[in-house]
Amino acid sequence: MPWTMALSLFPFPAVRSSQKELIEAVRKAVQEESCLIAHAPTGLGKTAAALVPAVEFALENNLKVFFLTSRQTQHRLAIATLQAMHEISPTFIALDMIGKQTMCLQEASTRLQSGEFSEYCAQVKKDNLCDFYGGTFKKGALTKEATATIDSLKGAVASESIVHESEKCKHCPYEIALQVGKKARVIVADYYHLFHPSIRDAFLAKINASIEESIIIIDEAHNLPDRMRNVLTDMTSSISLSFAIKEAEKFGFDELRERIESFLSCIERLSKNLENREEMLLSKEDILSIFEGEDDLYRVIGELDEAGSLIVEKQQKSHVLRLSHFLSLWLGPDKGFVRILSIKQGKRQPYIQVSYRCLDPSLAAGDVINNAHAAILISGTLVPTDMYRDLLGIKNAREREFPNPFPKTNRLNLIIPGATTKFSQRNDEQFKRLAAISAYIANEVPGNTAIFFPSYDIRDKVNWYFEKICKKTTMLEIPNMQKEEKAELIDRFSSYAKVGAVLLAASSGSFGEGIDLPGDLLKAVVIIGLPLQRPTLEVQALINYFDEKYERGWEYGYVLPAITKTLQNAGRCIRSETDKGIIAFVDERYLWPRYKACFPEDMEPVVSRDFVEEIRTFFSISTS
């Protein structure tokens, strides 16, 4: 398609030079109907750089733009950018689309899991028990009031606005959003809206859209492989099966109760083969053996589904229904998946878990990305780009690695050897060394320091020594923090900017990515060790699978996911062109070629044993 980009929708006073390169790369991708995989560090202005050329092209060629992101903060940033673009040229509508359950105004929706909510929603609509849906449609047609609400929503429409207006007028927010989506040229949504097979098909049908006539922008695309694997993964447990047995008994499904009891007995019998292990591989036949072939299992799945739907009518949620979904997936393919039985520690006692886990994210992502008019994958940690091309099964891709736009003099990247979190060398002596290095850094930094550890367990063992020698106030991240708790800790940590405090967190925890502490709020990030996954059966299966498929199993299945986490941790430090700070990678393994080669080219870390003097010099120059 011949096309001259005008940049008439660019919402800021000037285009930065590095941003201009990204805009040009996006322009080429949408014009040539290809995919762009772009490593674009923080500060490049990637949201506007991706949206402006994509929206301009979509307006001229009658396409839809989907901006997909997994974080609410990015939803807000995208909508704010689109609102600024709309003020320049009010010729399009943009919609912020969040999950149906999140938008639901029914009180029961907050108590249900996603699969249960879908059944509950369908049932209350069928039985005319949802006043919000009833206020939106009458005899299959939109009410006058709903039409008026839809017509009033213009510009870049935030999800909060839709929920607010719908609650005020007694409408279903999700149905109102879908109607706005029919008119919208741009939709900001979650990954699941286009990559979850059943959600995608229903969603696109309701907004009269297609993948082929869409430009898809995938923000924070380093998260996409894991999210895609989760889409095609499911599990059940002895706890869930026990609840399913009680449900079947309560509602008089005696034959199904016996079937579920047989399933529970089967996994209990299989678990005895574990001996002293925590997990073991299963085959499809291990579960099929309790049924009279696949036809019998399909019949049972149908009966479970029907019974579960009836149970949802009575109590909104059903473990019987969840079992139906799990068994449906269990019959899926072997290639690209692994079946595992494991023992997990519950709050009171151990329980058995049986899982069907996807290994290959391309099974969920490949067709969507390859069939779209164009796809733009962007992230500040999308290196190496060829790994993401392979993992996501992308066929026609341009790969670009853009340099960090911030002045090199504003950052000091250090590799500090002399200690490690390597499993075979974990002992009190190592923890003392790690504590000493961390304390030396934190005590020298004129401000706040965040220290990230591979796990909470290692964090606590190092902290036992660290808190005795660190001169600053220390704060500990708590596992599985709620949104309010996280915000409270960030506010408290930020309040110490002038005198300095230390936050000790986990690489994969609440603060590892997705938070901004610009200016003087964070002066140093210290990354202790490598957040390598435990060598579980799933990890080993990933390594074997990617070895067979790409001959890069060790990299794709083990090393690079850990490096991506460390780079996300590192990205918390410098968030603007005026920020100054240090990033220290503390572990001798960062000197090993297989790990050092994973750093972005422009990172240029300095190996230092005299790191205290390096830090003093850096901050004395920065403040002079």
XYZ file of C-alpha atoms in Angstrom:
624
model
C 0.000 0.000 0.000
C 1.642 3.309 -1.040
C 1.441 5.745 1.852
C 3.131 8.946 2.973
C 3.183 9.410 6.730
C 2.295 12.949 7.818
C 2.748 12.604 11.609
C -0.180 15.009 11.855
C -1.405 13.241 15.011
C 1.874 13.471 16.932
C 0.760 14.956 20.266
C 4.027 16.446 21.550
C 5.993 19.581 20.587
C 8.870 17.726 18.927
C 9.928 14.265 17.789
C 13.164 13.099 19.397
C 15.805 11.671 17.053
C 15.710 8.169 18.548
C 11.912 8.287 18.585
C 11.909 9.224 14.908
C 13.785 6.010 14.062
C 11.180 3.919 15.878
C 8.336 5.781 14.154
C 9.934 5.048 10.781
C 10.321 1.354 11.667
C 6.627 1.167 12.643
C 5.664 2.967 9.425
C 7.526 0.380 7.343
C 5.884 -2.508 9.179
C 2.313 -1.249 8.726
C 2.931 -0.301 5.107
C 4.635 -3.583 4.210
C 2.162 -5.717 6.226
C 4.916 -7.246 8.329
C 5.920 -7.587 11.964
C 8.342 -5.381 13.881
C 10.128 -6.737 16.968
C 11.622 -3.680 18.654
C 13.813 -3.534 21.727
C 13.071 0.066 22.727
C 14.494 1.173 26.098
C 12.642 3.392 28.554
C 12.620 7.043 27.513
C 12.290 6.430 23.800
C 8.637 7.498 23.810
C 7.556 4.168 22.395
C 3.824 4.499 23.134
C 3.408 7.560 20.902
C 5.982 6.260 18.409
C 3.920 3.107 17.871
C 0.442 4.627 18.021
C 0.849 7.660 15.749
C 1.920 5.911 12.505
C -0.375 2.942 13.196
C -3.458 5.130 13.755
C -2.690 7.400 10.802
C -2.386 4.359 8.526
C -5.517 2.741 9.990
C -7.585 5.889 9.415
C -6.545 6.048 5.770
C -7.025 2.328 5.116
C -10.086 1.464 7.231
C -8.224 -0.780 9.684
C -8.521 -1.194 13.440
C -5.607 -0.724 15.832
C -5.338 -2.887 18.954
C -2.897 -1.706 21.619
C -2.404 -4.685 23.929
C -0.855 -4.390 27.360
C -0.930 -6.418 30.564
C -0.781 -3.501 33.014
C -3.387 -0.939 34.049
C -0.730 1.808 34.180
C -0.010 1.227 30.495
C -3.742 1.305 29.723
C -3.867 4.780 31.260
C -0.733 5.949 29.413
C -2.066 4.713 26.066
C -5.480 6.336 26.604
C -3.832 9.625 27.652
C -1.708 9.562 24.474
C -4.759 8.785 22.336
C -6.738 11.579 23.994
C -3.962 14.030 23.097
C -4.013 12.705 19.518
C -7.811 13.045 19.414
C -7.585 16.684 20.478
C -5.449 17.334 17.394
C -7.883 15.564 15.080
C -11.241 14.455 16.554
C -11.847 12.036 13.674
C -11.649 8.783 15.610
C -12.812 7.083 18.796
C -10.463 5.122 21.054
C -11.700 2.625 23.637
C -10.096 1.332 26.821
C -11.298 -2.278 27.120
C -10.686 -4.252 30.304
C -11.964 -7.670 31.364
C -15.677 -8.409 31.431
C -15.523 -9.597 35.027
C -13.590 -6.505 36.142
C -16.251 -4.251 34.605
C -19.195 -6.231 35.982
C -21.439 -4.390 38.455
C -22.925 -7.572 39.927
C -21.747 -8.056 43.506
C -21.249 -11.809 42.985
C -18.649 -11.196 40.242
C -15.904 -10.427 42.772
C -16.214 -13.891 44.362
C -15.869 -15.944 41.186
C -12.944 -17.260 39.178
C -12.867 -16.366 35.487
C -14.307 -19.641 34.166
C -17.046 -19.607 36.789
C -17.888 -15.985 36.021
C -18.545 -16.743 32.338
C -21.090 -19.403 33.272
C -22.635 -17.203 35.950
C -22.969 -14.250 33.556
C -24.583 -16.381 30.852
C -27.009 -17.881 33.356
C -28.216 -14.640 34.979
C -28.770 -13.129 31.525
C -30.700 -16.201 30.407
C -32.886 -16.092 33.523
C -33.422 -12.310 33.227
C -31.827 -11.799 36.639
C -29.322 -9.106 35.603
C -30.882 -5.651 35.835
C -27.844 -4.099 34.156
C -28.129 -6.306 31.076
C -31.898 -5.806 31.089
C -31.351 -2.049 31.105
C -29.133 -2.348 28.031
C -31.194 -4.651 25.794
C -34.925 -5.204 25.337
C -35.928 -8.085 23.060
C -32.423 -8.194 21.626
C -32.263 -4.490 20.722
C -30.479 -1.661 22.496
C -32.708 0.464 24.692
C -32.994 4.182 23.931
C -31.197 4.947 27.186
C -28.296 2.629 26.302
C -28.036 4.170 22.831
C -27.880 7.628 24.406
C -25.077 6.507 26.744
C -23.108 5.024 23.829
C -23.515 8.202 21.756
C -22.277 10.314 24.670
C -18.949 8.455 24.871
C -16.516 10.174 22.510
C -12.783 10.733 22.133
C -10.503 8.387 24.050
C -12.958 6.576 26.307
C -11.466 5.255 29.559
C -12.923 2.095 31.092
C -13.622 3.996 34.323
C -15.881 6.382 32.392
C -17.846 3.487 30.905
C -18.314 1.820 34.294
C -19.334 5.126 35.902
C -21.878 6.024 33.214
C -23.254 2.482 33.119
C -23.714 2.294 36.877
C -25.469 5.660 36.860
C -27.835 4.623 34.051
C -28.248 0.934 35.041
C -26.478 -0.491 31.963
C -24.040 -3.399 31.534
C -20.587 -1.736 31.217
C -19.169 -4.559 29.114
C -22.017 -4.470 26.590
C -21.763 -0.678 26.377
C -18.009 -1.006 25.783
C -18.600 -3.532 22.986
C -20.977 -1.136 21.260
C -18.393 1.650 21.512
C -15.851 -0.870 20.199
C -17.805 -1.210 16.953
C -17.171 2.469 16.236
C -13.689 2.706 17.750
C -10.678 2.942 15.463
C -8.312 2.111 18.342
C -8.890 -0.328 21.199
C -6.579 -0.589 24.205
C -7.025 -4.085 25.642
C -5.391 -6.971 27.472
C -3.407 -9.707 25.708
C -6.237 -12.161 26.349
C -8.702 -10.208 24.209
C -6.875 -11.316 21.051
C -4.771 -14.285 22.132
C -7.190 -16.393 24.195
C -8.996 -18.455 21.510
C -12.529 -18.432 22.945
C -12.344 -14.837 24.221
C -10.928 -13.602 20.891
C -13.574 -15.203 18.713
C -16.474 -13.852 20.770
C -14.880 -10.420 21.220
C -14.086 -9.833 17.545
C -17.524 -11.041 16.459
C -19.238 -8.585 18.811
C -17.249 -5.564 17.605
C -17.399 -6.571 13.908
C -13.616 -6.824 13.591
C -11.109 -9.333 12.249
C -7.445 -10.113 12.848
C -6.680 -9.713 9.145
C -7.884 -6.092 9.137
C -6.099 -5.117 12.334
C -2.786 -3.574 13.312
C -1.738 -5.114 16.630
C 0.653 -3.263 18.940
C 1.910 -5.487 21.768
C 3.333 -3.442 24.619
C 5.744 -4.948 27.183
C 6.042 -7.833 24.732
C 8.675 -9.601 26.849
C 5.706 -10.799 28.947
C 3.913 -12.356 25.978
C 5.583 -15.828 25.862
C 4.697 -16.678 29.475
C 1.201 -15.244 29.115
C 0.624 -17.348 25.991
C 1.762 -20.512 27.724
C -0.647 -19.752 30.566
C -3.530 -19.365 28.095
C -3.180 -23.028 27.092
C -2.317 -24.378 30.566
C -4.734 -25.782 33.140
C -4.584 -27.792 36.347
C -6.703 -29.451 38.986
C -5.956 -30.697 42.492
C -7.075 -33.136 45.151
C -8.612 -30.159 46.982
C -10.683 -29.076 43.975
C -11.752 -32.675 43.309
C -12.893 -33.071 46.925
C -15.049 -29.960 46.550
C -16.396 -31.297 43.243
C -17.393 -34.561 44.970
C -19.285 -32.609 47.649
C -21.039 -30.519 44.981
C -22.112 -33.588 43.020
C -23.433 -35.188 46.198
C -25.228 -32.016 47.309
C -27.078 -31.617 44.018
C -27.854 -35.298 43.464
C -25.428 -36.150 40.646
C -24.590 -39.563 42.106
C -23.108 -41.156 38.980
C -20.854 -38.152 38.410
C -19.818 -38.225 42.060
C -18.597 -41.794 41.585
C -16.682 -40.756 38.460
C -14.975 -37.886 40.279
C -14.159 -40.165 43.222
C -12.582 -42.581 40.750
C -10.482 -39.730 39.316
C -9.352 -38.664 42.795
C -8.449 -42.257 43.695
C -6.477 -42.500 40.452
C -4.255 -39.486 41.177
C -3.819 -40.577 44.804
C -2.652 -43.965 43.536
C -0.310 -42.345 41.011
C 1.142 -40.060 43.693
C 2.419 -43.101 45.592
C 4.944 -43.581 42.775
C 6.597 -40.307 43.759
C 8.420 -41.895 46.693
C 10.647 -39.018 47.912
C 10.217 -36.822 44.835
C 8.020 -33.726 44.600
C 6.785 -34.337 41.051
C 6.600 -36.835 38.212
C 5.672 -36.884 34.541
C 2.313 -38.298 33.483
C 0.979 -39.456 30.150
C -2.469 -38.854 28.718
C -3.221 -42.545 29.274
C -2.583 -42.326 33.038
C -5.916 -40.530 33.402
C -7.628 -42.131 30.407
C -7.154 -45.529 32.062
C -10.052 -44.915 34.454
C -12.423 -44.312 31.520
C -13.589 -46.688 28.811
C -11.652 -44.886 26.091
C -11.823 -41.299 24.809
C -15.509 -41.543 23.824
C -16.420 -42.358 27.410
C -14.316 -39.453 28.681
C -15.962 -37.058 26.218
C -19.366 -38.218 27.478
C -18.317 -37.591 31.087
C -16.966 -34.149 30.153
C -20.342 -33.279 28.648
C -22.160 -34.454 31.772
C -19.768 -32.511 34.020
C -20.317 -29.396 31.926
C -24.095 -29.730 32.076
C -24.110 -30.453 35.814
C -21.642 -27.641 36.503
C -23.838 -25.148 34.664
C -26.821 -26.160 36.791
C -24.733 -25.831 39.963
C -23.639 -22.328 38.909
C -27.324 -21.372 38.736
C -27.674 -22.276 42.405
C -24.387 -21.081 43.940
C -22.594 -18.977 41.269
C -19.457 -21.180 41.197
C -18.698 -24.842 40.593
C -15.670 -27.124 40.942
C -17.539 -29.653 38.799
C -17.523 -27.156 35.929
C -13.805 -26.467 36.397
C -13.089 -30.201 36.202
C -14.959 -30.357 32.894
C -12.656 -27.709 31.434
C -9.513 -29.400 32.746
C -10.413 -32.812 31.302
C -11.186 -31.203 27.932
C -7.641 -29.833 27.791
C -6.136 -33.099 29.070
C -7.200 -34.712 25.795
C -5.128 -32.159 23.874
C -1.911 -32.824 21.934
C 1.312 -34.161 23.430
C 3.747 -32.104 21.326
C 4.384 -28.719 22.877
C 2.851 -29.752 26.214
C 3.838 -31.639 29.355
C 1.665 -33.425 31.927
C 2.871 -33.320 35.537
C 1.699 -34.668 38.888
C 3.182 -32.864 41.889
C 2.826 -32.511 45.627
C 2.196 -28.944 46.798
C 2.211 -27.556 50.311
C -1.148 -26.090 51.290
C -1.943 -23.862 54.256
C -2.772 -26.869 56.416
C -1.428 -29.928 54.647
C 0.078 -31.126 51.347
C -2.165 -31.745 48.354
C -1.837 -33.330 44.903
C -1.817 -31.187 41.771
C -2.215 -32.502 38.220
C -1.367 -30.073 35.422
C -1.390 -29.936 31.637
C 1.203 -27.285 30.809
C 1.892 -25.572 27.510
C 5.567 -25.315 26.547
C 5.233 -23.521 23.212
C 3.819 -19.957 23.250
C 3.652 -19.901 19.447
C 0.650 -22.248 19.627
C -1.407 -19.346 21.011
C 0.422 -16.382 19.466
C 1.726 -17.416 16.043
C -1.452 -17.393 13.958
C -2.697 -14.120 15.453
C 0.555 -12.238 14.826
C 1.154 -13.735 11.380
C -2.427 -13.182 10.159
C -2.714 -9.568 11.326
C -2.268 -6.782 8.796
C 0.794 -5.833 10.857
C 2.108 -6.498 14.362
C 4.379 -4.275 16.441
C 6.092 -5.888 19.450
C 7.810 -3.376 21.740
C 9.528 -3.551 25.116
C 12.518 -2.138 26.924
C 13.848 -5.675 27.464
C 13.118 -7.416 24.174
C 16.586 -8.890 23.725
C 17.633 -10.980 21.985
C 14.960 -10.177 19.414
C 15.470 -13.455 17.549
C 14.450 -15.386 20.671
C 11.059 -13.662 20.705
C 10.699 -14.245 16.968
C 11.269 -17.964 17.521
C 9.242 -18.359 20.721
C 6.197 -16.618 19.256
C 6.424 -18.313 15.854
C 6.686 -15.076 13.854
C 7.354 -15.613 10.148
C 7.796 -12.188 8.537
C 9.641 -10.020 11.038
C 11.952 -7.046 11.088
C 14.107 -6.974 14.221
C 15.470 -3.727 15.659
C 17.445 -2.969 18.797
C 17.303 0.748 19.595
C 19.957 2.344 21.833
C 19.261 3.806 25.250
C 18.288 7.472 24.659
C 19.611 8.713 28.005
C 23.135 10.171 28.430
C 25.699 7.473 29.207
C 27.261 9.763 31.804
C 24.051 9.524 33.853
C 24.461 5.835 34.581
C 27.094 3.493 35.929
C 26.572 -0.198 35.167
C 28.726 -2.500 37.282
C 29.419 -6.220 37.404
C 30.701 -7.089 40.869
C 32.246 -10.574 41.202
C 33.457 -12.199 44.392
C 30.149 -13.758 45.453
C 27.352 -15.852 43.978
C 23.914 -17.316 44.655
C 24.775 -20.451 42.677
C 22.941 -23.338 44.346
C 26.033 -25.491 44.932
C 27.796 -22.608 46.719
C 25.003 -21.284 48.911
C 26.243 -21.098 52.481
C 26.584 -18.613 55.319
C 29.916 -17.376 54.010
C 28.368 -16.447 50.655
C 25.410 -14.758 52.349
C 27.838 -12.696 54.470
C 29.726 -11.601 51.338
C 26.534 -10.665 49.523
C 25.358 -8.729 52.576
C 28.675 -6.881 52.817
C 28.701 -5.912 49.131
C 25.078 -4.764 49.318
C 25.695 -2.730 52.472
C 28.835 -1.080 51.064
C 26.824 0.036 48.022
C 23.748 1.199 49.952
C 25.852 3.115 52.487
C 27.696 4.999 49.717
C 24.668 5.862 47.578
C 23.301 9.357 48.351
C 19.664 8.308 48.275
C 17.422 5.267 47.954
C 18.626 1.822 46.889
C 16.538 -1.147 45.733
C 18.092 -4.609 46.057
C 16.561 -7.517 44.137
C 17.153 -11.160 45.073
C 16.434 -14.425 43.200
C 13.991 -15.455 45.947
C 12.552 -14.308 49.253
C 14.425 -17.123 50.987
C 17.828 -15.882 49.776
C 16.757 -12.306 50.555
C 15.992 -13.220 54.157
C 19.247 -15.144 54.629
C 21.305 -12.238 53.286
C 19.264 -9.694 55.228
C 20.098 -11.444 58.512
C 23.657 -10.125 58.060
C 22.795 -7.038 55.978
C 20.603 -5.280 58.538
C 23.463 -5.401 61.067
C 25.874 -3.444 58.846
C 23.613 -1.240 56.722
C 23.409 2.309 58.081
C 20.080 3.101 56.431
C 16.449 2.228 57.101
C 15.539 -1.065 55.433
C 12.148 -2.141 54.096
C 11.099 -5.631 53.041
C 8.721 -6.522 50.241
C 6.077 -9.004 51.403
C 5.121 -11.851 49.013
C 1.788 -11.430 47.176
C 1.236 -7.841 48.251
C -2.165 -6.284 47.629
C -2.394 -3.149 45.489
C -2.922 -0.896 48.521
C -0.012 -2.464 50.440
C 2.275 -2.027 47.457
C 1.322 1.652 47.051
C 1.822 2.269 50.773
C 5.322 0.757 50.717
C 6.279 2.761 47.610
C 5.094 5.991 49.270
C 7.059 5.207 52.435
C 10.185 4.305 50.466
C 9.892 7.478 48.353
C 9.644 9.644 51.472
C 13.242 8.662 52.337
C 14.656 10.061 49.075
C 16.800 12.721 50.784
C 18.286 10.588 53.573
C 18.137 7.260 51.754
C 16.537 3.917 52.533
C 16.925 0.385 51.191
C 14.149 -1.768 49.718
C 14.877 -5.508 49.690
C 12.678 -7.302 47.171
C 12.470 -10.364 44.923
C 13.262 -10.181 41.201
C 9.906 -11.740 40.329
C 7.959 -9.894 43.020
C 5.706 -6.839 43.045
C 8.499 -4.324 42.427
C 10.581 -6.166 39.823
C 8.885 -4.333 36.950
C 6.080 -1.915 36.261
C 6.892 0.748 38.858
C 8.307 4.221 38.232
C 10.538 5.997 40.753
C 11.844 8.926 38.683
C 14.113 11.790 39.675
C 15.751 11.440 43.081
C 13.444 8.682 44.314
C 15.840 5.858 43.358
C 19.600 6.238 43.000
C 20.730 2.618 42.778
C 19.517 -0.845 41.847
C 21.486 -3.866 43.045
C 20.698 -7.250 41.502
C 21.913 -10.122 43.644
C 22.549 -13.340 41.755
C 20.535 -14.711 38.859
C 16.799 -15.454 39.226
C 17.116 -18.800 37.470
C 14.119 -21.068 37.847
C 14.347 -24.215 39.908
C 15.201 -27.166 37.620
C 11.670 -28.555 37.762
C 10.223 -31.072 35.319
C 8.533 -28.219 33.479
C 11.811 -26.309 33.113
C 13.572 -29.460 31.908
C 10.743 -30.068 29.440
C 11.131 -26.492 28.153
C 14.870 -26.980 27.664
C 14.349 -30.277 25.832
C 11.527 -28.889 23.678
C 13.432 -25.794 22.536
C 16.577 -27.874 22.035
C 14.674 -30.094 19.634
C 12.915 -27.205 17.898
C 15.668 -24.549 17.741
C 18.808 -26.177 19.219
C 18.737 -23.401 21.829
C 17.019 -25.116 24.726
C 19.378 -23.951 27.466
C 19.090 -20.319 26.353
C 15.352 -20.169 25.629
C 14.196 -22.414 28.445
C 16.508 -21.386 31.269
C 19.082 -18.594 30.874
C 17.357 -15.816 28.926
C 14.128 -15.724 30.986
C 16.315 -15.033 34.048
C 18.308 -12.332 32.254
C 15.065 -10.651 31.158
C 13.998 -10.423 34.804
C 17.306 -8.837 35.820
C 17.040 -6.279 33.007
C 13.516 -5.427 34.133
C 14.849 -4.938 37.666
C 17.656 -2.755 36.305
C 15.138 -0.634 34.407
C 13.632 0.663 37.660
C 16.618 2.968 38.202
C 16.752 5.486 35.358
C 13.339 6.508 34.026
C 14.050 9.928 32.489
C 16.876 11.796 30.769
C 17.705 13.686 33.971
C 17.804 10.638 36.281
C 21.232 9.522 37.476
C 22.086 6.276 39.179
C 24.022 3.036 39.359
C 23.040 -0.513 38.479
C 25.108 -3.292 40.044
C 24.949 -6.948 38.998
C 26.399 -8.911 41.902
C 27.425 -12.449 40.977
C 30.564 -13.891 39.414
C 28.423 -15.644 36.782
C 27.747 -12.309 35.059
C 31.354 -12.606 33.843
C 30.639 -15.927 32.142
C 30.306 -15.474 28.345
C 26.881 -17.161 28.160
C 25.457 -14.555 30.585
C 27.495 -11.470 29.717
C 26.550 -11.838 26.042
C 22.890 -11.365 26.985
C 23.268 -7.708 27.994
C 22.041 -5.103 25.463
C 24.954 -3.776 23.415
C 24.753 -0.250 24.804
C 24.702 -1.342 28.450
C 28.504 -1.751 28.558
C 28.817 -2.935 32.182
C 32.132 -2.307 33.935
C 33.691 -5.171 35.890
C 34.800 -3.764 39.228
C 36.222 -5.138 42.445
C 36.899 -1.648 43.793
C 33.248 -0.732 43.360
C 33.067 1.568 46.395
C 35.552 3.976 44.813
C 33.708 3.712 41.465
C 30.445 4.688 43.181
C 32.029 7.583 45.089
C 33.595 8.936 41.910
C 30.359 8.597 39.924
C 28.217 10.465 42.425
C 30.853 13.130 43.106
C 30.963 13.903 39.369
C 27.157 13.741 39.098
C 26.665 16.294 41.871
C 29.508 18.625 40.909
